[in-house]
Short mmCIF file of C-alpha atoms in Angstrom, two decimals:
data_model
loop_
_atom_site.label_atom_id
_atom_site.label_comp_id
_atom_site.label_asym_id
_atom_site.label_seq_id
_atom_site.Cartn_x
_atom_site.Cartn_y
_atom_site.Cartn_z
CA UNK A 13 85.61 132.80 94.73
CA UNK A 14 81.77 133.13 95.35
CA UNK A 15 80.55 130.19 94.04
CA UNK A 16 83.27 127.35 94.35
CA UNK A 17 85.67 127.39 97.32
CA UNK A 18 88.84 128.76 96.87
CA UNK A 19 90.15 124.85 96.66
CA UNK A 20 88.78 124.80 93.66
CA UNK A 21 90.00 127.88 92.21
CA UNK A 22 93.65 126.86 93.25
CA UNK A 23 92.87 123.42 91.58
CA UNK A 24 92.28 125.18 88.13
CA UNK A 25 95.13 127.44 88.45
CA UNK A 26 97.66 124.78 88.41
CA UNK A 27 95.27 122.88 86.05
CA UNK A 28 95.79 125.95 83.44
CA UNK A 29 99.61 126.59 84.39
CA UNK A 30 100.13 123.02 83.83
CA UNK A 31 98.88 123.36 80.22
CA UNK A 32 100.78 126.63 80.21
CA UNK A 33 104.37 125.31 78.51
CA UNK A 34 105.84 128.43 79.50
CA UNK A 35 105.36 127.38 82.92
CA UNK A 36 108.47 125.20 84.01
CA UNK A 37 107.03 124.04 87.35
CA UNK A 38 103.28 124.13 89.18
CA UNK A 39 103.45 124.72 92.59
CA UNK A 40 99.93 124.48 94.83
CA UNK A 41 101.31 126.21 99.02
CA UNK A 42 98.39 124.29 100.37
CA UNK A 43 98.75 120.90 102.70
CA UNK A 44 95.19 120.78 102.55
CA UNK A 45 94.67 116.66 101.71
CA UNK A 46 92.01 117.34 98.99
CA UNK A 47 94.06 119.18 96.82
CA UNK A 48 96.82 116.00 96.25
CA UNK A 49 94.40 115.17 93.56
CA UNK A 50 96.02 118.00 91.75
CA UNK A 51 99.70 116.70 91.76
CA UNK A 52 101.03 115.38 88.29
CA UNK A 53 104.32 113.72 88.16
CA UNK A 54 106.92 116.41 89.36
CA UNK A 55 105.10 119.05 87.32
CA UNK A 56 102.25 119.53 89.18
CA UNK A 57 102.83 119.41 93.14
CA UNK A 58 102.03 120.37 96.77
CA UNK A 59 104.36 122.56 98.54
CA UNK A 60 103.82 122.55 102.75
CA UNK A 61 105.32 125.46 103.87
CA UNK A 62 104.51 124.25 107.12
CA UNK A 63 106.56 121.48 106.95
CA UNK A 64 108.82 122.60 104.25
CA UNK A 65 108.05 119.63 102.44
CA UNK A 66 107.21 118.97 98.22
CA UNK A 67 104.63 116.41 97.43
CA UNK A 68 105.02 115.20 94.07
CA UNK A 69 102.88 112.08 92.74
CA UNK A 70 105.47 109.36 94.08
CA UNK A 71 104.78 111.58 97.78
CA UNK A 72 101.04 111.72 97.63
CA UNK A 73 101.54 107.65 96.94
CA UNK A 74 103.99 107.68 99.78
CA UNK A 75 101.74 109.56 101.79
CA UNK A 76 98.04 108.05 100.94
CA UNK A 77 99.07 104.77 99.70
CA UNK A 78 97.01 105.94 96.35
CA UNK A 79 97.39 108.33 93.84
CA UNK A 80 96.44 111.32 92.90
CA UNK A 81 93.17 109.81 90.80
CA UNK A 82 91.54 108.18 93.68
CA UNK A 83 91.83 110.81 97.07
CA UNK A 84 88.90 112.08 96.65
CA UNK A 85 87.60 108.38 96.62
CA UNK A 86 89.93 108.31 100.01
CA UNK A 87 88.73 111.20 101.29
CA UNK A 88 85.20 110.15 101.15
CA UNK A 89 85.78 106.65 103.23
CA UNK A 90 88.22 107.95 105.59
CA UNK A 91 86.68 111.35 106.02
CA UNK A 92 88.57 114.56 105.77
CA UNK A 93 87.84 116.80 109.34
CA UNK A 94 88.60 119.92 107.47
CA UNK A 95 85.87 119.39 104.78
CA UNK A 96 83.52 118.91 106.99
CA UNK A 97 82.36 115.26 106.18
CA UNK A 98 83.34 111.74 108.93
CA UNK A 99 83.75 109.22 106.21
CA UNK A 100 81.96 105.63 106.29
CA UNK A 101 82.55 103.93 109.82
CA UNK A 102 84.89 101.11 109.69
CA UNK A 103 87.25 102.35 106.81
CA UNK A 104 90.50 103.60 108.03
CA UNK A 105 93.72 104.92 106.11
CA UNK A 106 94.76 100.80 105.63
CA UNK A 107 91.63 99.24 104.25
CA UNK A 108 91.24 102.55 102.00
CA UNK A 109 94.35 102.69 100.28
CA UNK A 110 94.35 98.69 100.08
CA UNK A 111 91.16 98.34 98.58
CA UNK A 112 91.52 102.32 96.04
CA UNK A 113 95.02 100.92 95.22
CA UNK A 114 93.34 98.30 93.63
CA UNK A 115 90.38 98.90 92.42
CA UNK A 116 90.73 102.82 91.98
CA UNK A 117 87.33 104.29 92.67
CA UNK A 118 84.81 103.89 95.06
CA UNK A 119 82.17 103.50 92.21
CA UNK A 120 85.02 100.19 91.15
CA UNK A 121 84.41 98.49 94.14
CA UNK A 122 82.50 95.06 93.33
CA UNK A 123 79.51 95.22 96.08
CA UNK A 124 80.96 91.45 97.54
CA UNK A 125 83.94 91.68 99.29
CA UNK A 126 85.11 88.43 98.22
CA UNK A 127 86.01 89.62 94.58
CA UNK A 128 87.62 91.90 96.30
CA UNK A 129 90.65 89.37 96.46
CA UNK A 130 92.75 90.81 99.39
CA UNK A 131 92.86 87.66 101.74
CA UNK A 132 95.67 90.18 103.93
CA UNK A 133 93.09 92.82 104.84
CA UNK A 134 90.75 92.41 108.15
CA UNK A 135 86.38 92.62 108.40
CA UNK A 136 86.45 93.08 104.69
CA UNK A 137 82.58 91.67 104.88
CA UNK A 138 81.77 94.48 106.69
CA UNK A 139 84.20 97.03 105.37
CA UNK A 140 81.69 95.64 102.33
CA UNK A 141 78.82 96.02 104.07
CA UNK A 142 78.53 99.43 105.35
CA UNK A 143 80.03 100.29 101.46
CA UNK A 144 76.70 98.74 100.20
CA UNK A 145 74.32 99.95 102.67
CA UNK A 146 76.05 103.46 103.05
CA UNK A 147 77.23 104.02 98.90
CA UNK A 148 74.78 107.33 99.12
CA UNK A 149 76.81 108.73 101.36
CA UNK A 150 80.13 107.82 100.11
CA UNK A 151 79.64 109.08 96.88
CA UNK A 152 77.90 112.72 98.55
CA UNK A 153 81.59 113.16 100.29
CA UNK A 154 83.50 112.66 97.64
CA UNK A 155 81.87 115.13 95.72
CA UNK A 156 82.37 117.19 98.60
CA UNK A 157 85.88 116.28 98.21
CA UNK A 158 86.43 116.86 94.66
CA UNK A 159 88.49 119.56 93.11
CA UNK A 160 86.02 121.56 90.44
CA UNK A 161 88.43 122.23 87.36
CA UNK A 162 86.03 123.93 85.88
CA UNK A 163 86.20 127.13 87.26
CA UNK A 164 87.18 130.56 85.30
CA UNK A 165 90.20 131.50 86.79
CA UNK A 166 91.65 133.48 83.47
CA UNK A 167 94.65 132.74 82.04
CA UNK A 168 98.68 132.15 83.32
CA UNK A 169 99.24 136.00 82.56
CA UNK A 170 96.30 137.18 84.52
CA UNK A 171 97.60 136.02 87.86
CA UNK A 172 100.72 138.81 87.59
CA UNK A 173 100.90 140.70 90.30
CA UNK A 174 101.07 144.23 89.88
CA UNK A 175 101.78 145.64 92.85
CA UNK A 176 99.85 147.21 95.79
CA UNK A 177 96.63 149.14 94.78
CA UNK A 178 95.99 152.00 96.46
CA UNK A 179 93.47 150.84 98.78
CA UNK A 180 95.75 148.46 99.83
CA UNK A 181 97.15 151.33 102.80
CA UNK A 182 94.30 151.61 104.25
CA UNK A 183 93.73 147.97 104.75
CA UNK A 184 97.71 148.00 106.67
CA UNK A 185 96.38 151.24 108.39
CA UNK A 186 93.38 149.67 109.48
CA UNK A 187 94.65 146.13 110.69
CA UNK A 188 97.55 147.87 112.71
CA UNK A 189 100.48 146.78 110.22
CA UNK A 190 101.04 149.78 107.91
CA UNK A 191 104.67 148.77 107.32
CA UNK A 192 102.92 146.17 105.17
CA UNK A 193 102.70 148.42 102.14
CA UNK A 194 106.67 149.50 102.45
CA UNK A 195 107.62 145.73 101.95
CA UNK A 196 105.03 145.51 98.94
CA UNK A 197 106.73 148.41 97.18
CA UNK A 198 110.35 146.61 98.12
CA UNK A 199 108.56 143.44 96.86
CA UNK A 200 107.53 144.93 93.58
CA UNK A 201 110.99 147.31 92.94
CA UNK A 202 112.76 144.00 93.35
CA UNK A 203 110.69 142.30 91.08
CA UNK A 204 111.41 144.97 88.68
CA UNK A 205 114.85 144.63 89.00
CA UNK A 206 114.88 141.19 88.20
CA UNK A 207 112.68 141.36 85.05
CA UNK A 208 115.80 143.55 83.90
CA UNK A 209 118.70 141.55 84.56
CA UNK A 210 116.61 138.53 83.26
CA UNK A 211 115.79 141.04 79.67
CA UNK A 212 119.49 142.30 79.49
CA UNK A 213 120.72 138.50 79.48
#
């Protein structure tokens, strides 16, 4: 990507794939928290390869205490070191989850903590004051955390891997891993065999 981040491309591609009725399930292969906002039920899920964990919409709620629609707001409040913003002072995972579980978005949180109706949450007056005083920062952090879906990523049919290009062998050689060419060719042959078997069925 040139004008957008890679996360935007992943989110936009997931949305395109989600809209294609031929696609059975969409896996977004990254542990990045901000991509949780792109999860939809069990159809669009995240996969964390290190943990070998599939995170569906129920998994997002279990992990963060809020649904996918509130992930950008949640990160705006608690911060995200991967994207380089600190969040708001005093706002932690528990407070952000409790408030956003009720109000969904930063913009919908009442200015007065008396209107929150969260008696069990400690320090609500201070949280409300911080949000009021740093509201512009919170909105900026939310914008940074929001995955842009209006990105031209083509259609599902455009993404099919056609095998290694002629330039791939030079790149593999330059990086000292010439065996990647053979592995890529073998993967392409396996894919062709699978496709032939599927078409024969």
